[in-house]
Amino acid sequence: MKAEKISIVIPVYNEEETLEKLLERLRPVMDSLDRDIEAVLVDDGSTDRSLEILKQHAGQNIKVVELTRNYGQHAAVFAGFENCEGDIIITMDADLQNPPEEIPRLIQVMEEGEYEVVGTLRKGRKDSIFRKIPSRIVNAATRRITGVHLSDWGCMLRAYTRPVVDYMLKSQEHSTFIPALATSFAKNVTEIEVSHEERFAGQSKYSLLKLITLHFDLITAFSDFPLQFMFYMGLLLAFFGAGFGIVLVVARVYFGADWAAQGVFTLFAVLFFFVGAQFLAFGVMGEYVGRIYREVKKRPPYTIRKVY
Ligand code: UDP
Ligand code: MG
């Protein structure tokens, strides 16, 4: 199915050195597509000249959205989603690490395969090793959490269909990770290889702390693992305590009263058991908290593609 309109959503945070170049490369790509196409650039509370530059370029197919302060990349992309009209929505970074020239292929793959989400795999990723190793771990974790086998979750050059974006907007989530949220509403998901470039100018806008926060969002938004971990931990400890108790009773019968250090061991067994029971109680409480959390997020429990 050929999309009527295409939107390209780009979050911008202090990218004054790159913006001119970005638009210079984006324009020919947009023209070459020969379709109704818009670029939505979201200024995520930049403190440099980014907004000024963007405003100069705002026009008929370039929309500029100004946020009041810095909310983070994913929140900025959401603001772009809310302000775009395309049937296919593409997200990409402003720093030219994702070449705009890959956009036509992304659209082509999406339309030919009738995919709902097209992800990308960065070929020859140009980032430091300190960036790549954590990514590896996160990618593996995300595959487990979402059950979707994409190999690169971090690359934001991605395409989504309108229904997927609408469902994302409908879920009232404030801390989320867009690529994972999108695949939770889609069945036909694929991934293509795209080239990756050095950052055109400036530095990564992610400090270590910001990166950790983002991944914490990913884990807490898509899995109850930390809560369940508590429950299983408690179960294990309680079993251990009870087992230890049994061993003590048996040994006491065999070796007599002197053996068990005058009851100190017994105290340990009792302690283990109670600590375990406490963890278990926390775990049960956690399970309820998790359910409340899920309700609060108001993520649609199911999503319909079509009624025949
Ligand atoms: N970005 C943003 N708000 C932020 C941090 C980043 O809008 O708080 C934008 C940034 O301008 C860029 C994109 O998100 O367009 C990706 O950021 P960056 O290139 O710094 O991340 P990295 O490539 O290092 O993952
Ligand atoms: Mg980048």
GROMACS .gro file of C-alpha atoms and ligand atoms in nm:
model
  334
    1MET     CA    1   0.000   0.000   0.000
    2LYS     CA    2   0.138   0.337  -0.098
    3ALA     CA    3   0.134   0.597   0.177
    4GLU     CA    4  -0.031   0.928   0.099
    5LYS     CA    5   0.186   1.130   0.328
    6ILE     CA    6   0.519   1.080   0.494
    7SER     CA    7   0.651   1.252   0.806
    8ILE     CA    8   1.008   1.263   0.925
    9VAL     CA    9   1.041   1.337   1.297
   10ILE     CA   10   1.375   1.468   1.421
   11PRO     CA   11   1.455   1.562   1.781
   12VAL     CA   12   1.709   1.843   1.815
   13TYR     CA   13   1.907   1.931   2.123
   14ASN     CA   14   2.193   2.178   2.085
   15GLU     CA   15   2.281   2.084   1.728
   16GLU     CA   16   2.352   2.430   1.586
   17GLU     CA   17   2.658   2.309   1.396
   18THR     CA   18   2.475   2.031   1.219
   19LEU     CA   19   2.133   2.170   1.136
   20GLU     CA   20   2.219   2.356   0.814
   21LYS     CA   21   2.397   2.051   0.678
   22LEU     CA   22   2.114   1.824   0.788
   23LEU     CA   23   1.853   2.029   0.605
   24GLU     CA   24   2.079   2.062   0.305
   25ARG     CA   25   2.095   1.683   0.277
   26LEU     CA   26   1.736   1.623   0.375
   27ARG     CA   27   1.579   1.853   0.113
   28PRO     CA   28   1.692   1.661  -0.199
   29VAL     CA   29   1.582   1.335  -0.037
   30MET     CA   30   1.240   1.480   0.036
   31ASP     CA   31   1.209   1.616  -0.319
   32SER     CA   32   1.325   1.292  -0.478
   33LEU     CA   33   1.044   1.099  -0.310
   34ASP     CA   34   0.789   1.290  -0.509
   35ARG     CA   35   0.520   1.258  -0.245
   36ASP     CA   36   0.349   1.467   0.013
   37ILE     CA   37   0.621   1.476   0.275
   38GLU     CA   38   0.697   1.685   0.582
   39ALA     CA   39   0.984   1.709   0.826
   40VAL     CA   40   0.893   1.780   1.187
   41LEU     CA   41   1.189   1.910   1.384
   42VAL     CA   42   1.140   1.923   1.758
   43ASP     CA   43   1.361   2.159   1.951
   44ASP     CA   44   1.413   1.986   2.283
   45GLY     CA   45   1.493   2.299   2.486
   46SER     CA   46   1.822   2.376   2.312
   47THR     CA   47   2.032   2.645   2.474
   48ASP     CA   48   2.232   2.726   2.162
   49ARG     CA   49   2.118   2.874   1.830
   50SER     CA   50   1.936   2.557   1.718
   51LEU     CA   51   1.587   2.700   1.755
   52GLU     CA   52   1.680   3.020   1.575
   53ILE     CA   53   1.817   2.823   1.280
   54LEU     CA   54   1.515   2.596   1.274
   55LYS     CA   55   1.275   2.890   1.275
   56GLN     CA   56   1.451   3.037   0.973
   57HIS     CA   57   1.384   2.718   0.782
   58ALA     CA   58   1.029   2.660   0.899
   59GLY     CA   59   0.793   2.657   0.608
   60GLN     CA   60   0.545   2.463   0.411
   61ASN     CA   61   0.696   2.119   0.450
   62ILE     CA   62   0.923   2.190   0.744
   63LYS     CA   63   0.746   2.213   1.073
   64VAL     CA   64   0.926   2.325   1.389
   65VAL     CA   65   0.798   2.235   1.733
   66GLU     CA   66   0.949   2.415   2.029
   67LEU     CA   67   0.946   2.245   2.368
   68THR     CA   68   0.967   2.464   2.676
   69ARG     CA   69   1.266   2.284   2.819
   70ASN     CA   70   1.482   1.977   2.769
   71TYR     CA   71   1.268   1.666   2.810
   72GLY     CA   72   1.491   1.407   2.649
   73GLN     CA   73   1.507   1.249   2.307
   74HIS     CA   74   1.214   1.010   2.340
   75ALA     CA   75   0.980   1.273   2.482
   76ALA     CA   76   1.081   1.505   2.198
   77VAL     CA   77   1.001   1.236   1.942
   78PHE     CA   78   0.660   1.195   2.105
   79ALA     CA   79   0.600   1.568   2.065
   80GLY     CA   80   0.685   1.520   1.699
   81PHE     CA   81   0.442   1.227   1.669
   82GLU     CA   82   0.168   1.444   1.809
   83ASN     CA   83   0.237   1.712   1.551
   84CYS     CA   84   0.276   1.511   1.234
   85GLU     CA   85   0.024   1.392   0.980
   86GLY     CA   86   0.200   1.119   0.783
   87ASP     CA   87   0.072   0.767   0.717
   88ILE     CA   88   0.431   0.654   0.748
   89ILE     CA   89   0.634   0.819   1.019
   90ILE     CA   90   1.011   0.808   1.017
   91THR     CA   91   1.227   0.900   1.312
   92MET     CA   92   1.593   0.990   1.287
   93ASP     CA   93   1.864   1.177   1.474
   94ALA     CA   94   1.971   1.529   1.390
   95ASP     CA   95   2.344   1.463   1.415
   96LEU     CA   96   2.372   1.300   1.071
   97GLN     CA   97   2.486   0.969   1.216
   98ASN     CA   98   2.182   0.832   1.034
   99PRO     CA   99   2.222   0.929   0.668
  100PRO     CA  100   1.898   1.085   0.535
  101GLU     CA  101   1.974   0.916   0.203
  102GLU     CA  102   1.857   0.586   0.355
  103ILE     CA  103   1.501   0.712   0.396
  104PRO     CA  104   1.370   0.614   0.050
  105ARG     CA  105   1.482   0.255   0.100
  106LEU     CA  106   1.319   0.245   0.442
  107ILE     CA  107   0.990   0.354   0.288
  108GLN     CA  108   1.024   0.112   0.000
  109VAL     CA  109   1.085  -0.188   0.228
  110MET     CA  110   0.797  -0.083   0.449
  111GLU     CA  111   0.548  -0.053   0.165
  112GLU     CA  112   0.655  -0.363  -0.024
  113GLY     CA  113   0.646  -0.588   0.280
  114GLU     CA  114   0.343  -0.421   0.436
  115TYR     CA  115   0.544  -0.393   0.755
  116GLU     CA  116   0.425  -0.196   1.054
  117VAL     CA  117   0.767  -0.124   1.192
  118VAL     CA  118   1.096  -0.119   1.005
  119GLY     CA  119   1.402  -0.101   1.226
  120THR     CA  120   1.760  -0.055   1.119
  121LEU     CA  121   2.085  -0.224   1.190
  122ARG     CA  122   2.386   0.005   1.193
  123LYS     CA  123   2.648  -0.136   0.960
  124GLY     CA  124   2.998  -0.051   1.080
  125ARG     CA  125   2.875   0.153   1.371
  126LYS     CA  126   3.090   0.459   1.430
  127ASP     CA  127   3.077   0.490   1.803
  128SER     CA  128   3.329   0.428   2.075
  129ILE     CA  129   3.373   0.086   2.225
  130PHE     CA  130   3.233   0.222   2.551
  131ARG     CA  131   2.912   0.291   2.368
  132LYS     CA  132   2.900  -0.037   2.176
  133ILE     CA  133   2.948  -0.283   2.461
  134PRO     CA  134   2.659  -0.152   2.673
  135SER     CA  135   2.449  -0.149   2.354
  136ARG     CA  136   2.519  -0.518   2.302
  137ILE     CA  137   2.394  -0.600   2.650
  138VAL     CA  138   2.091  -0.378   2.613
  139ASN     CA  139   2.005  -0.527   2.275
  140ALA     CA  140   2.015  -0.879   2.418
  141ALA     CA  141   1.804  -0.773   2.718
  142THR     CA  142   1.551  -0.597   2.495
  143ARG     CA  143   1.517  -0.904   2.276
  144ARG     CA  144   1.432  -1.108   2.585
  145ILE     CA  145   1.198  -0.851   2.734
  146THR     CA  146   1.002  -0.783   2.416
  147GLY     CA  147   1.037  -1.125   2.256
  148VAL     CA  148   1.106  -0.952   1.923
  149HIS     CA  149   1.423  -1.051   1.747
  150LEU     CA  150   1.571  -0.728   1.623
  151SER     CA  151   1.944  -0.698   1.651
  152ASP     CA  152   1.978  -0.323   1.698
  153TRP     CA  153   1.732  -0.135   1.918
  154GLY     CA  154   1.936   0.177   1.967
  155CYS     CA  155   1.931   0.315   1.615
  156MET     CA  156   1.653   0.572   1.587
  157LEU     CA  157   1.635   0.569   1.208
  158ARG     CA  158   1.310   0.374   1.199
  159ALA     CA  159   0.978   0.376   1.022
  160TYR     CA  160   0.634   0.327   1.176
  161THR     CA  161   0.285   0.313   1.032
  162ARG     CA  162   0.023   0.560   1.145
  163PRO     CA  163  -0.176   0.309   1.358
  164VAL     CA  164   0.137   0.213   1.553
  165VAL     CA  165   0.213   0.579   1.623
  166ASP     CA  166  -0.147   0.645   1.725
  167TYR     CA  167  -0.138   0.358   1.970
  168MET     CA  168   0.186   0.489   2.114
  169LEU     CA  169   0.024   0.828   2.161
  170LYS     CA  170  -0.275   0.665   2.325
  171SER     CA  171  -0.063   0.493   2.588
  172GLN     CA  172  -0.013   0.746   2.858
  173GLU     CA  173   0.349   0.679   2.930
  174HIS     CA  174   0.600   0.937   3.025
  175SER     CA  175   0.917   0.735   3.053
  176THR     CA  176   0.942   0.503   2.764
  177PHE     CA  177   1.162   0.365   2.493
  178ILE     CA  178   1.000   0.418   2.156
  179PRO     CA  179   1.144   0.127   1.952
  180ALA     CA  180   1.030  -0.124   2.215
  181LEU     CA  181   0.689   0.036   2.266
  182ALA     CA  182   0.626   0.039   1.891
  183THR     CA  183   0.699  -0.329   1.844
  184SER     CA  184   0.455  -0.411   2.122
  185PHE     CA  185   0.178  -0.291   1.887
  186ALA     CA  186   0.303  -0.458   1.571
  187LYS     CA  187   0.317  -0.802   1.417
  188ASN     CA  188   0.507  -0.745   1.096
  189VAL     CA  189   0.840  -0.610   1.203
  190THR     CA  190   1.161  -0.621   1.009
  191GLU     CA  191   1.502  -0.463   1.007
  192ILE     CA  192   1.733  -0.346   0.731
  193GLU     CA  193   2.100  -0.258   0.726
  194VAL     CA  194   2.186   0.108   0.702
  195SER     CA  195   2.520   0.280   0.705
  196HIS     CA  196   2.631   0.477   1.004
  197GLU     CA  197   2.849   0.785   1.009
  198GLU     CA  198   3.054   0.977   1.258
  199ARG     CA  199   2.868   1.251   1.436
  200PHE     CA  200   2.888   1.547   1.199
  201ALA     CA  201   2.972   1.794   1.476
  202GLY     CA  202   2.944   1.835   1.849
  203GLN     CA  203   2.930   1.556   2.101
  204SER     CA  204   2.683   1.291   2.201
  205LYS     CA  205   2.406   1.449   2.405
  206TYR     CA  206   2.391   1.143   2.626
  207SER     CA  207   2.589   1.153   2.945
  208LEU     CA  208   2.644   0.824   3.122
  209LEU     CA  209   2.372   0.915   3.371
  210LYS     CA  210   2.122   0.995   3.094
  211LEU     CA  211   2.205   0.666   2.926
  212ILE     CA  212   2.149   0.472   3.246
  213THR     CA  213   1.816   0.650   3.303
  214LEU     CA  214   1.706   0.565   2.950
  215HIS     CA  215   1.784   0.198   2.996
  216PHE     CA  216   1.621   0.195   3.335
  217ASP     CA  217   1.310   0.328   3.161
  218LEU     CA  218   1.336   0.045   2.912
  219ILE     CA  219   1.356  -0.224   3.178
  220THR     CA  220   1.091  -0.089   3.412
  221ALA     CA  221   0.849   0.001   3.134
  222PHE     CA  222   0.859  -0.337   2.966
  223SER     CA  223   0.920  -0.595   3.233
  224ASP     CA  224   0.833  -0.676   3.592
  225PHE     CA  225   1.158  -0.861   3.631
  226PRO     CA  226   1.296  -0.655   3.924
  227LEU     CA  227   0.974  -0.714   4.118
  228GLN     CA  228   0.959  -1.082   4.035
  229PHE     CA  229   1.324  -1.118   4.125
  230MET     CA  230   1.236  -1.022   4.484
  231PHE     CA  231   0.968  -1.288   4.499
  232TYR     CA  232   1.195  -1.565   4.374
  233MET     CA  233   1.477  -1.448   4.596
  234GLY     CA  234   1.243  -1.479   4.896
  235LEU     CA  235   1.126  -1.820   4.790
  236LEU     CA  236   1.485  -1.937   4.758
  237LEU     CA  237   1.587  -1.797   5.097
  238ALA     CA  238   1.286  -1.946   5.274
  239PHE     CA  239   1.356  -2.285   5.120
  240PHE     CA  240   1.718  -2.256   5.214
  241GLY     CA  241   1.623  -2.170   5.574
  242ALA     CA  242   1.377  -2.457   5.597
  243GLY     CA  243   1.630  -2.701   5.446
  244PHE     CA  244   1.897  -2.582   5.684
  245GLY     CA  245   1.656  -2.636   5.974
  246ILE     CA  246   1.591  -2.993   5.869
  247VAL     CA  247   1.964  -3.064   5.836
  248LEU     CA  248   2.015  -2.923   6.188
  249VAL     CA  249   1.746  -3.142   6.340
  250VAL     CA  250   1.889  -3.452   6.175
  251ALA     CA  251   2.248  -3.367   6.274
  252ARG     CA  252   2.135  -3.291   6.631
  253VAL     CA  253   1.982  -3.639   6.660
  254TYR     CA  254   2.300  -3.801   6.527
  255PHE     CA  255   2.573  -3.599   6.692
  256GLY     CA  256   2.410  -3.501   7.019
  257ALA     CA  257   2.344  -3.164   7.186
  258ASP     CA  258   2.701  -3.026   7.179
  259TRP     CA  259   2.725  -3.031   6.805
  260ALA     CA  260   2.521  -2.735   6.686
  261ALA     CA  261   2.721  -2.465   6.872
  262GLN     CA  262   2.459  -2.430   7.145
  263GLY     CA  263   2.178  -2.340   6.910
  264VAL     CA  264   2.356  -2.064   6.713
  265PHE     CA  265   2.304  -2.258   6.391
  266THR     CA  266   1.938  -2.301   6.470
  267LEU     CA  267   1.911  -1.927   6.508
  268PHE     CA  268   2.057  -1.889   6.160
  269ALA     CA  269   1.810  -2.132   6.013
  270VAL     CA  270   1.521  -1.946   6.174
  271LEU     CA  271   1.664  -1.614   6.055
  272PHE     CA  272   1.702  -1.731   5.697
  273PHE     CA  273   1.349  -1.856   5.698
  274PHE     CA  274   1.208  -1.527   5.821
  275VAL     CA  275   1.418  -1.311   5.591
  276GLY     CA  276   1.294  -1.529   5.306
  277ALA     CA  277   0.936  -1.490   5.420
  278GLN     CA  278   0.981  -1.114   5.430
  279PHE     CA  279   1.118  -1.101   5.079
  280LEU     CA  280   0.829  -1.314   4.968
  281ALA     CA  281   0.586  -1.067   5.122
  282PHE     CA  282   0.764  -0.779   4.947
  283GLY     CA  283   0.745  -0.973   4.626
  284VAL     CA  284   0.370  -1.020   4.658
  285MET     CA  285   0.330  -0.651   4.732
  286GLY     CA  286   0.556  -0.576   4.437
  287GLU     CA  287   0.330  -0.781   4.214
  288TYR     CA  288   0.037  -0.556   4.308
  289VAL     CA  289   0.245  -0.245   4.259
  290GLY     CA  290   0.342  -0.378   3.917
  291ARG     CA  291  -0.022  -0.425   3.827
  292ILE     CA  292  -0.109  -0.073   3.941
  293TYR     CA  293   0.181   0.054   3.734
  294ARG     CA  294   0.054  -0.127   3.428
  295GLU     CA  295  -0.295   0.016   3.476
  296VAL     CA  296  -0.163   0.366   3.520
  297LYS     CA  297   0.030   0.346   3.194
  298LYS     CA  298  -0.302   0.292   3.013
  299ARG     CA  299  -0.134   0.100   2.735
  300PRO     CA  300  -0.412  -0.047   2.519
  301PRO     CA  301  -0.451  -0.416   2.613
  302TYR     CA  302  -0.498  -0.508   2.247
  303THR     CA  303  -0.484  -0.326   1.919
  304ILE     CA  304  -0.701  -0.396   1.617
  305ARG     CA  305  -0.564  -0.370   1.267
  306LYS     CA  306  -0.886  -0.418   1.077
  307VAL     CA  307  -1.240  -0.549   1.113
  308TYR     CA  308  -1.364  -0.761   0.822
  309UDP     N1  309   1.844   1.463   2.172
  309UDP     C1  310   1.734   1.532   2.220
  309UDP     N2  311   1.723   1.554   2.355
  309UDP     C2  312   1.818   1.508   2.444
  309UDP     C3  313   1.928   1.435   2.393
  309UDP     C4  314   1.938   1.414   2.257
  309UDP     O1  315   1.649   1.573   2.145
  309UDP     O2  316   1.803   1.533   2.562
  309UDP     C5  317   1.856   1.439   2.027
  309UDP     C6  318   1.988   1.485   1.966
  309UDP     O3  319   1.983   1.619   1.925
  309UDP     C7  320   2.000   1.391   1.847
  309UDP     C8  321   1.935   1.264   1.898
  309UDP     O4  322   1.851   1.302   2.005
  309UDP     O5  323   1.927   1.438   1.736
  309UDP     C9  324   2.037   1.159   1.938
  309UDP     O6  325   2.127   1.213   2.030
  309UDP     P1  326   2.282   1.180   2.026
  309UDP     O7  327   2.331   1.182   1.885
  309UDP     O8  328   2.349   1.272   2.121
  309UDP     O9  329   2.284   1.034   2.083
  309UDP     P2  330   2.381   0.914   2.041
  309UDP    O10  331   2.395   0.914   1.892
  309UDP    O11  332   2.508   0.940   2.110
  309UDP    O12  333   2.308   0.794   2.091
  310MG      MG  334   2.417   1.045   1.760
   0.00000   0.00000   0.00000
